[in-house]
Amino acid sequence: MAVSVSFPLPQADQAAVAGIDLQFAQRPAAAQELDLVDPAAVLALQLDLHDLTGVLTFEAVEDRPQRQDLARLEGLTRPVVVVILAAPVTSGGGAGTQGEQQSCAGDGGTAAAARQSSIRFHGKLDPCSGVVLESPFYPAADERRMNGGFTFRSLRRRHSTPHPDTAEETRMNRKNAVSALAATLVLSLPTAATAATHAELLAGLATAAKAANPSFVGFSVERGRILQQQSFAGGKPETPACTSCHGSNPRAAGRTPSGKSIDPLAVSVSPARYTDPAKVEKWFRRNCIEVLGRECSALEKGDWLSYVIGQ
Amino acid sequence: MNAPVRALAIGLLALAFSALVLGRAQAGGGHYFPPVADPLVREECGSCHLAFAPSMLPARSWARLLADLQNHFGDDARVDAATAARIGDYLAANAADTGGRRHGAKLLRGVPATSSPLRISELPKWIREHREVRDAEWQRREIGSRANCAACHRDAERGYYDD
C-alpha cells in the first residue's frame, strides 16, 4: 500500500491548522487494524507540505477546536485522508516531506526547525476499546489531551539519537502511531469517483425532471441558490428555510435545533457530501418535508445540488 | 491565644472546602455512559442530536421510541425496517436495564417499572442532577435544548458527563 497524497496549499500560514483529533467509530475494528497495518507501508506516504488544501476541509469539519474535531469523520462510509499538516520546511531538515528514513538520518536542524516542520497528528481511541496510545517520546505537553489519547508529532525523530532505554519504546510507539495513521488513511478528497457520483446523481435527477416536465432543459445553479435561501410557509414554523439550520453560508457549518454541528453544505469544504445516493434521498425527503411541508421535486433537488456542488 | 484560634479556624474552613470539592469531584466520577459504538446507530441517531447513550433509558423506552419514529419529538425520523431493527437490537442490548446496567442503573432510580419514559431529561435522577441549572441558562442560544448535552458536558460525545 503505497499512498501518495498531496494537497494544493493556498497559503502557507494555513498550516496553523495542525491538530486533528480522531475518534474511531468502529473501535474494536480500529484496534484490530492497528495490528494488521504494516507501518513500513505507511511510511511510503508522501506528504507534500507545500500543498495543503485538504487542511481547510478538515478545519471546516471541526466541531470545536481541540475537542470534537473531525468527530464527523466517523460517519463517513468512504475512506478519508487524515494526514496533513505542518508548515513548509524553512531551514535545517528540509526533508520534512519525506518519510521516516531520510528524516532520521540527519538531525534535522534545531528543535525549533523540527517543530516547524513536524507533521502533527492527534488521535484518540475510546477508553472502552482499551486502546489508548501514548507517545512519551514526544512529550508535547501543550498538546496532550486530557482524556487519554496520544499525540503523534512527527514522522521523524526530534533528536537523531534517542536514549537507548527508550529506543524500543519509541519504535513501538511510532509503530502504533503510524499504524493508527494508516488505519484511518482514508480518502475524502474530491476524487474522480466522487465527481462521477455527483454527475450520476444529477443525471438521475435530470431524467426524473425530464419525465415530470418534457420542457426541462437543465438544472440551474441560480434557482438552487434561491431555493436554499428562500423562506417557506408550508413546513415547520421553526425551520422556514434551509438556512434555518444550515446557516446562510454554505461553506460554513450549520447547527441543528438541538445544538449538533452540521457539516457545511458546500462540496468544496465537505467533499464527502452527496456521494451516497440513498443518504441524499433520505435527507431531501426529511428536510423538504420539514422546510417546505412536502417532498421536493426532481427539478428542485437537481437545482439545489447543482448549487451546493459548485460551492 | 487569639491568633492560633483564627489560624485553626481558617485551616478547618479550607479543609472543609476542599473536602466538599473533592467529594463532588468523586461523585462526578461515575457519570460515564458509553457512547454509541455501532456506526449505523451513530449515523441514524446522531445526525440531528447527540447519539444518546443507550444506557440512559430502559429497553422498554427505546422500544416505544422506535415504534413511533414518525412522531419523534416533532420530527419525522422514520428509517427503513432493516435499519430500525438493527437500531432496536443495539439499543435493547445496551439499555440501562440490560447490557448498560452498570452505567445506567442509577439514572433509572425512581422510574416505575411500568412507565417507559421517552425523554432522558424527564427521568427523576436527571432532574435532580440538573436542579441547579436555572431556566435562564436553558434558554441561552448556545444551549437551546435540554437535548444539547454537549453544550455543557464537553465530553458528552465520548460518554463523559462529569462536568
Coordinates of C-alpha atoms in Angstrom, one line a residue:
Chain A
M1 CA 0.0 0.0 0.0
A2 CA 1.9 3.0 -1.2
V3 CA -0.1 6.0 -0.8
S4 CA 0.8 9.4 -2.1
V5 CA -1.2 12.4 -1.2
S6 CA -0.8 16.0 -2.0
F7 CA -2.9 18.9 -1.3
P8 CA -2.6 22.2 -3.1
L9 CA -1.8 24.8 -0.5
P10 CA -3.3 28.2 -1.0
Q11 CA -1.5 29.9 1.9
A12 CA 1.4 28.7 3.9
D13 CA 0.0 30.2 7.0
Q14 CA -3.0 28.0 6.9
A15 CA -0.7 25.3 8.2
A16 CA -1.6 26.6 11.6
V17 CA -4.4 24.1 11.5
A18 CA -2.2 21.5 12.9
G19 CA -4.2 19.3 15.2
I20 CA -6.5 16.6 14.2
D21 CA -8.3 14.6 16.8
L22 CA -9.7 11.3 15.6
Q23 CA -12.1 9.0 17.1
F24 CA -12.7 5.7 15.6
A25 CA -16.3 4.7 15.1
Q26 CA -15.7 1.1 15.0
R27 CA -13.5 0.8 17.9
P28 CA -12.9 -2.9 18.0
A29 CA -12.2 -2.9 14.3
A30 CA -9.8 0.0 14.6
A31 CA -8.0 -1.7 17.4
Q32 CA -7.6 -4.8 15.2
E33 CA -6.4 -2.8 12.3
L34 CA -3.7 -1.3 14.3
D35 CA -2.1 -4.7 14.4
L36 CA -2.7 -5.5 10.8
V37 CA -1.3 -2.5 9.3
D38 CA 2.3 -2.7 8.3
P39 CA 3.9 0.6 9.3
A40 CA 6.6 0.2 6.7
A41 CA 3.9 0.6 4.0
V42 CA 2.7 3.7 5.5
L43 CA 6.0 5.4 5.6
A44 CA 5.8 5.4 1.8
L45 CA 3.3 8.1 2.3
Q46 CA 4.5 11.3 0.9
L47 CA 3.2 14.5 2.4
D48 CA 3.7 17.4 0.2
L49 CA 3.7 20.0 2.9
H50 CA 3.6 22.8 0.4
D51 CA 0.2 21.7 -0.7
L52 CA -2.4 21.7 1.9
T53 CA -5.9 22.4 0.7
G54 CA -7.2 19.4 2.5
V55 CA -6.4 21.2 5.7
L56 CA -9.1 23.7 5.1
T57 CA -11.5 20.8 4.6
F58 CA -10.7 19.4 7.9
E59 CA -10.8 22.6 9.7
A60 CA -14.3 23.1 8.4
V61 CA -15.5 19.9 9.9
E62 CA -14.2 20.7 13.3
D63 CA -17.0 20.8 15.8
R64 CA -14.9 22.7 18.2
P65 CA -11.2 23.4 18.2
Q66 CA -9.3 20.8 20.1
R67 CA -12.1 18.6 21.1
Q68 CA -14.6 17.1 18.7
D69 CA -12.5 17.9 15.7
L70 CA -13.4 15.5 12.9
A71 CA -16.0 13.7 15.0
R72 CA -18.0 13.7 11.9
L73 CA -15.5 11.6 10.1
E74 CA -16.8 8.7 12.0
G75 CA -20.0 8.9 10.0
L76 CA -18.3 8.7 6.7
T77 CA -18.6 5.5 4.8
R78 CA -15.9 6.3 2.4
P79 CA -12.2 6.4 3.1
V80 CA -10.9 9.7 4.4
V81 CA -7.4 11.0 4.4
V82 CA -6.3 12.3 7.7
V83 CA -2.8 13.0 7.1
I84 CA -1.7 16.6 6.6
L85 CA -0.2 19.4 8.2
A86 CA 2.8 21.3 9.1
A87 CA 4.4 24.4 7.8
P88 CA 6.7 24.2 4.8
V89 CA 10.2 23.5 5.9
T90 CA 12.1 26.6 6.0
S91 CA 15.5 25.6 7.2
G92 CA 17.6 22.7 8.6
G93 CA 15.9 19.4 7.9
G94 CA 14.5 20.2 4.5
A95 CA 13.3 16.7 4.5
G96 CA 10.0 17.3 6.2
T97 CA 8.1 16.0 3.3
Q98 CA 9.9 12.7 3.3
G99 CA 9.3 9.6 5.3
E100 CA 11.0 8.5 8.4
Q101 CA 14.1 7.1 7.0
Q102 CA 15.5 10.2 5.5
S103 CA 14.4 12.3 8.4
C104 CA 16.0 10.1 10.9
A105 CA 19.3 10.1 9.1
G106 CA 20.1 13.6 9.8
D107 CA 19.4 15.6 12.9
G108 CA 17.0 17.9 11.1
G109 CA 18.4 21.1 12.4
T110 CA 17.4 22.8 15.6
A111 CA 14.5 21.8 17.7
A112 CA 12.6 24.8 16.5
A113 CA 13.1 23.9 12.9
A114 CA 12.0 20.4 13.7
R115 CA 8.9 21.6 15.4
Q116 CA 8.1 23.8 12.5
S117 CA 8.3 21.0 10.0
S118 CA 6.8 18.4 12.2
I119 CA 3.8 16.5 11.0
R120 CA 1.3 16.6 13.8
F121 CA -1.3 14.0 14.1
H122 CA -3.5 13.6 17.1
G123 CA -5.6 10.6 17.6
K124 CA -7.8 9.4 20.3
L125 CA -9.1 6.0 20.9
D126 CA -12.0 5.5 23.2
P127 CA -11.0 4.1 26.5
C128 CA -13.7 1.4 26.1
S129 CA -11.7 -0.2 23.4
G130 CA -8.8 -0.5 25.8
V131 CA -6.6 1.0 23.2
V132 CA -5.0 4.2 24.3
L133 CA -1.9 5.2 22.5
E134 CA 0.6 7.4 24.1
S135 CA 3.7 8.9 22.7
P136 CA 6.0 9.6 25.6
F137 CA 8.9 10.1 23.3
Y138 CA 7.4 13.3 22.1
P139 CA 6.2 14.8 25.3
A140 CA 4.3 17.7 23.7
A141 CA 2.6 18.6 27.0
D142 CA 0.9 21.6 25.5
E143 CA -0.9 19.3 23.1
R144 CA -1.7 16.5 25.3
R145 CA -5.4 15.9 25.6
M146 CA -6.9 15.4 29.0
N147 CA -8.8 12.2 28.3
G148 CA -6.2 9.8 27.2
G149 CA -5.2 9.8 23.6
F150 CA -1.9 10.2 22.0
T151 CA 0.0 12.9 20.2
F152 CA 1.9 12.0 17.2
R153 CA 4.0 14.9 16.4
S154 CA 6.3 13.9 13.7
L155 CA 7.3 11.1 11.5
R156 CA 10.8 12.0 12.2
R157 CA 12.6 11.9 15.4
R158 CA 13.3 15.1 17.1
H159 CA 16.7 14.0 18.0
S160 CA 18.9 11.9 15.9
T161 CA 19.9 9.5 18.7
P162 CA 17.2 8.6 21.1
H163 CA 18.1 7.4 24.6
P164 CA 18.9 3.7 24.4
D165 CA 16.3 2.9 27.0
T166 CA 13.6 4.5 25.0
A167 CA 14.6 3.3 21.6
E168 CA 12.5 0.2 21.6
E169 CA 9.6 2.0 23.3
T170 CA 9.9 4.7 20.7
R171 CA 9.9 2.2 17.9
M172 CA 6.7 0.7 19.3
N173 CA 5.1 4.0 19.8
R174 CA 5.9 5.1 16.3
K175 CA 4.6 1.8 15.0
N176 CA 1.4 2.3 16.9
A177 CA 1.0 5.8 15.8
V178 CA 1.8 5.2 12.3
S179 CA -0.5 2.2 12.3
A180 CA -3.2 4.4 13.6
L181 CA -2.5 6.8 10.9
A182 CA -2.7 4.1 8.4
A183 CA -5.9 2.7 9.8
T184 CA -7.5 5.9 9.3
L185 CA -6.0 6.6 5.9
V186 CA -9.0 7.2 4.0
L187 CA -9.9 9.4 1.2
S188 CA -12.3 12.2 1.5
L189 CA -11.0 14.5 -1.2
P190 CA -12.9 15.2 -4.4
T191 CA -11.6 12.2 -6.3
A192 CA -12.7 11.1 -9.7
A193 CA -15.1 8.7 -8.0
T194 CA -16.8 11.4 -6.1
A195 CA -17.2 13.6 -9.2
A196 CA -18.7 10.7 -11.1
T197 CA -21.2 10.1 -8.3
H198 CA -22.2 13.7 -8.3
A199 CA -22.6 13.5 -12.1
E200 CA -24.6 10.3 -11.8
L201 CA -26.8 11.8 -9.1
L202 CA -27.5 14.8 -11.3
A203 CA -28.1 12.7 -14.3
G204 CA -30.6 10.6 -12.5
L205 CA -32.4 13.7 -11.3
A206 CA -32.3 15.1 -14.8
T207 CA -34.0 12.1 -16.1
A208 CA -36.7 12.3 -13.5
A209 CA -37.1 16.1 -14.1
K210 CA -37.5 15.5 -17.8
A211 CA -40.1 12.8 -17.2
A212 CA -42.0 15.2 -15.0
N213 CA -41.8 18.0 -17.4
P214 CA -40.7 17.4 -21.0
S215 CA -39.7 21.0 -21.5
F216 CA -36.9 20.6 -18.9
V217 CA -33.7 21.8 -20.3
G218 CA -31.3 21.6 -17.4
F219 CA -30.7 22.5 -13.7
S220 CA -30.0 26.0 -12.6
V221 CA -27.4 26.9 -10.0
E222 CA -29.2 30.2 -9.5
R223 CA -32.6 28.5 -8.9
G224 CA -30.8 26.3 -6.5
R225 CA -29.3 29.3 -4.7
I226 CA -32.7 30.9 -4.4
L227 CA -34.2 27.6 -3.1
Q228 CA -31.5 27.4 -0.5
Q229 CA -32.1 30.9 0.8
Q230 CA -35.9 31.2 0.4
S231 CA -38.4 31.1 3.3
F232 CA -41.3 28.8 3.0
A233 CA -44.6 28.7 4.9
G234 CA -45.6 25.1 4.4
G235 CA -43.2 23.4 6.7
K236 CA -42.5 23.6 10.4
P237 CA -42.6 27.1 11.8
E238 CA -39.2 26.7 13.5
T239 CA -37.5 25.8 10.2
P240 CA -38.9 28.0 7.4
A241 CA -35.7 27.8 5.3
C242 CA -32.8 25.6 4.6
T243 CA -30.7 28.3 6.2
S244 CA -32.6 27.9 9.5
C245 CA -30.2 25.0 10.3
H246 CA -27.6 25.1 7.6
G247 CA -26.8 28.8 8.1
S248 CA -26.6 31.4 5.4
N249 CA -23.1 30.5 4.3
P250 CA -23.0 27.1 2.5
R251 CA -19.3 26.9 3.2
A252 CA -19.8 27.2 7.0
A253 CA -21.0 24.7 9.4
G254 CA -24.7 24.7 10.4
R255 CA -26.4 23.8 13.6
T256 CA -29.3 21.6 14.4
P257 CA -32.0 22.8 16.8
S258 CA -30.5 20.5 19.5
G259 CA -27.1 22.0 19.0
K260 CA -25.4 19.5 16.9
S261 CA -23.0 20.9 14.3
I262 CA -23.8 20.2 10.6
D263 CA -21.1 19.9 8.1
P264 CA -21.0 22.7 5.6
L265 CA -23.2 22.0 2.5
A266 CA -20.6 23.1 0.0
V267 CA -18.7 20.3 -1.6
S268 CA -15.6 22.4 -1.6
V269 CA -15.4 22.1 2.1
S270 CA -17.3 18.9 2.6
P271 CA -16.1 16.8 -0.3
A272 CA -17.6 13.6 1.1
R273 CA -21.1 15.0 0.7
Y274 CA -23.6 13.8 -1.9
T275 CA -21.7 10.7 -2.6
D276 CA -24.2 8.2 -1.2
P277 CA -27.5 8.5 -3.2
A278 CA -29.6 6.8 -0.6
K279 CA -28.4 9.3 2.0
V280 CA -29.0 12.2 -0.3
E281 CA -32.6 11.0 -0.9
K282 CA -33.1 10.4 2.8
W283 CA -32.2 13.9 3.7
F284 CA -34.0 15.5 0.8
R285 CA -37.2 13.8 2.0
R286 CA -36.8 14.7 5.6
N287 CA -35.6 18.2 5.1
C288 CA -38.0 19.1 2.3
I289 CA -40.9 18.0 4.5
E290 CA -39.6 20.0 7.4
V291 CA -39.0 23.1 5.5
L292 CA -41.4 23.1 2.6
G293 CA -44.0 20.9 4.1
R294 CA -43.8 18.5 1.1
E295 CA -41.2 16.4 -0.8
C296 CA -39.1 18.3 -3.3
S297 CA -39.4 17.7 -7.0
A298 CA -36.6 16.3 -9.1
L299 CA -36.1 19.8 -10.5
E300 CA -35.7 21.3 -7.1
K301 CA -33.3 18.7 -6.0
G302 CA -31.2 19.0 -9.1
D303 CA -31.1 22.8 -8.9
W304 CA -30.2 22.7 -5.2
L305 CA -27.5 20.0 -5.7
S306 CA -26.0 21.9 -8.6
Y307 CA -25.8 24.9 -6.4
V308 CA -24.1 23.2 -3.4
I309 CA -21.8 21.1 -5.6
G310 CA -20.4 24.2 -7.2
Q311 CA -20.0 26.0 -3.9
Chain B
M1 CA -4.3 33.0 72.2
N2 CA -6.4 34.6 69.6
A3 CA -4.1 34.1 66.7
P4 CA -3.9 30.3 66.8
V5 CA -7.6 30.0 67.0
R6 CA -8.0 32.1 63.9
A7 CA -5.4 30.1 62.1
L8 CA -7.1 26.9 63.1
A9 CA -10.5 28.2 62.0
I10 CA -9.1 29.2 58.6
G11 CA -7.4 25.8 58.3
L12 CA -10.5 23.9 59.2
L13 CA -12.5 26.0 56.7
A14 CA -10.0 25.3 54.0
L15 CA -10.1 21.6 54.8
A16 CA -13.9 21.6 54.8
F17 CA -14.0 23.4 51.5
S18 CA -11.5 21.1 49.8
A19 CA -13.4 18.1 51.2
L20 CA -16.5 19.4 49.6
V21 CA -14.9 20.0 46.3
L22 CA -13.2 16.6 46.4
G23 CA -16.4 14.9 47.3
R24 CA -18.1 16.5 44.3
A25 CA -15.3 15.5 42.0
Q26 CA -15.6 11.9 43.2
A27 CA -19.3 11.9 42.9
G28 CA -18.9 13.0 39.3
G29 CA -16.6 10.1 38.6
G30 CA -19.5 7.8 38.0
H31 CA -21.1 9.8 35.2
Y32 CA -20.0 7.8 32.3
F33 CA -22.4 6.5 29.7
P34 CA -20.6 4.6 27.0
P35 CA -21.3 6.3 23.7
V36 CA -22.9 4.5 20.8
A37 CA -20.4 2.3 19.2
D38 CA -22.4 0.9 16.3
P39 CA -21.7 3.2 13.2
L40 CA -25.2 2.7 11.8
V41 CA -26.8 3.7 15.1
R42 CA -24.5 6.6 15.4
E43 CA -25.3 7.8 12.0
E44 CA -29.1 7.4 12.3
C45 CA -29.4 8.5 15.9
G46 CA -26.7 11.1 15.9
S47 CA -27.3 13.3 12.9
C48 CA -29.7 15.7 14.4
H49 CA -28.9 15.3 18.0
L50 CA -26.2 13.7 20.1
A51 CA -26.5 10.0 19.7
F52 CA -27.7 9.4 23.2
A53 CA -26.1 6.6 25.1
P54 CA -28.3 3.5 25.1
S55 CA -27.7 3.1 28.9
M56 CA -29.6 6.3 29.6
L57 CA -33.1 4.7 29.1
P58 CA -34.5 1.3 29.8
A59 CA -35.1 -1.1 26.9
R60 CA -38.8 -0.6 27.1
S61 CA -38.4 3.1 26.5
W62 CA -36.2 2.5 23.4
A63 CA -38.7 0.1 22.0
R64 CA -41.5 2.6 22.5
L65 CA -39.4 5.3 20.9
L66 CA -38.6 3.2 17.8
A67 CA -42.2 2.2 17.4
D68 CA -43.2 5.8 16.6
L69 CA -40.3 7.4 14.8
Q70 CA -42.8 9.2 12.6
N71 CA -43.5 11.5 15.6
H72 CA -40.1 11.7 17.0
F73 CA -40.3 14.8 19.3
G74 CA -42.0 16.7 16.5
D75 CA -39.9 15.3 13.6
D76 CA -40.5 12.5 11.2
A77 CA -37.4 10.4 11.7
R78 CA -38.6 7.3 10.0
V79 CA -36.0 4.8 8.8
D80 CA -36.4 1.7 6.8
A81 CA -37.4 -1.5 8.5
A82 CA -34.0 -3.2 8.4
T83 CA -32.3 -0.1 9.9
A84 CA -34.9 0.2 12.6
A85 CA -34.5 -3.4 13.5
R86 CA -30.7 -3.1 13.8
I87 CA -31.0 0.1 15.9
G88 CA -33.7 -1.6 18.0
D89 CA -31.4 -4.6 18.7
Y90 CA -28.5 -2.4 19.6
L91 CA -30.5 -0.2 22.0
A92 CA -32.2 -3.1 23.6
A93 CA -28.9 -4.9 24.2
N94 CA -27.2 -1.9 25.8
A95 CA -30.1 -0.2 27.6
A96 CA -30.0 0.9 31.2
D97 CA -31.7 -2.2 32.4
T98 CA -29.8 -4.6 30.1
G99 CA -26.2 -4.5 28.9
G100 CA -25.7 -0.9 30.1
R101 CA -26.9 -1.6 33.6
R102 CA -23.6 -0.9 35.2
H103 CA -23.7 2.7 33.8
G104 CA -27.4 3.4 33.6
A105 CA -28.9 1.8 36.7
K106 CA -28.6 4.9 38.8
L107 CA -30.3 7.0 36.2
L108 CA -33.3 4.8 36.4
R109 CA -33.9 5.4 40.1
G110 CA -37.4 6.4 40.7
V111 CA -38.6 5.3 37.4
P112 CA -41.5 2.8 37.9
A113 CA -41.1 -0.5 36.0
T114 CA -44.5 0.2 34.4
S115 CA -43.5 3.5 32.8
S116 CA -41.5 3.9 29.6
P117 CA -40.2 7.5 29.7
L118 CA -39.1 8.8 26.3
R119 CA -37.2 11.8 27.4
I120 CA -34.0 11.3 29.3
S121 CA -34.4 14.8 30.7
E122 CA -37.6 13.7 32.4
L123 CA -36.0 11.0 34.5
P124 CA -36.2 11.9 38.2
K125 CA -32.5 11.4 38.6
W126 CA -31.7 13.6 35.6
I127 CA -34.0 16.3 37.0
R128 CA -32.3 16.1 40.4
E129 CA -28.8 16.3 38.8
H130 CA -29.8 19.4 36.9
R131 CA -31.8 21.1 39.5
E132 CA -29.2 23.9 39.9
V133 CA -29.4 24.9 36.3
R134 CA -31.7 27.9 36.1
D135 CA -34.3 28.4 33.4
A136 CA -32.4 31.3 32.0
E137 CA -29.4 29.1 31.4
W138 CA -31.5 26.6 29.4
Q139 CA -32.8 29.5 27.3
R140 CA -29.3 30.5 26.2
R141 CA -28.8 30.3 22.5
E142 CA -25.8 28.1 22.6
I143 CA -27.8 25.6 24.6
G144 CA -31.2 25.8 23.1
S145 CA -32.4 22.5 24.2
R146 CA -32.2 20.0 27.1
A147 CA -31.1 17.5 24.5
N148 CA -27.9 19.5 23.8
C149 CA -25.9 17.7 26.4
A150 CA -22.6 18.7 24.8
A151 CA -23.2 22.4 25.3
C152 CA -22.2 22.0 28.9
H153 CA -20.8 18.4 29.1
R154 CA -17.8 19.0 27.0
D155 CA -17.1 15.3 26.5
A156 CA -20.6 14.1 26.1
E157 CA -19.9 12.7 22.7
R158 CA -17.4 10.4 24.3
G159 CA -19.7 9.5 27.2
Y160 CA -18.4 11.7 30.0
Y161 CA -20.9 13.7 31.9
D162 CA -18.9 14.6 34.9
D163 CA -18.8 18.3 34.4

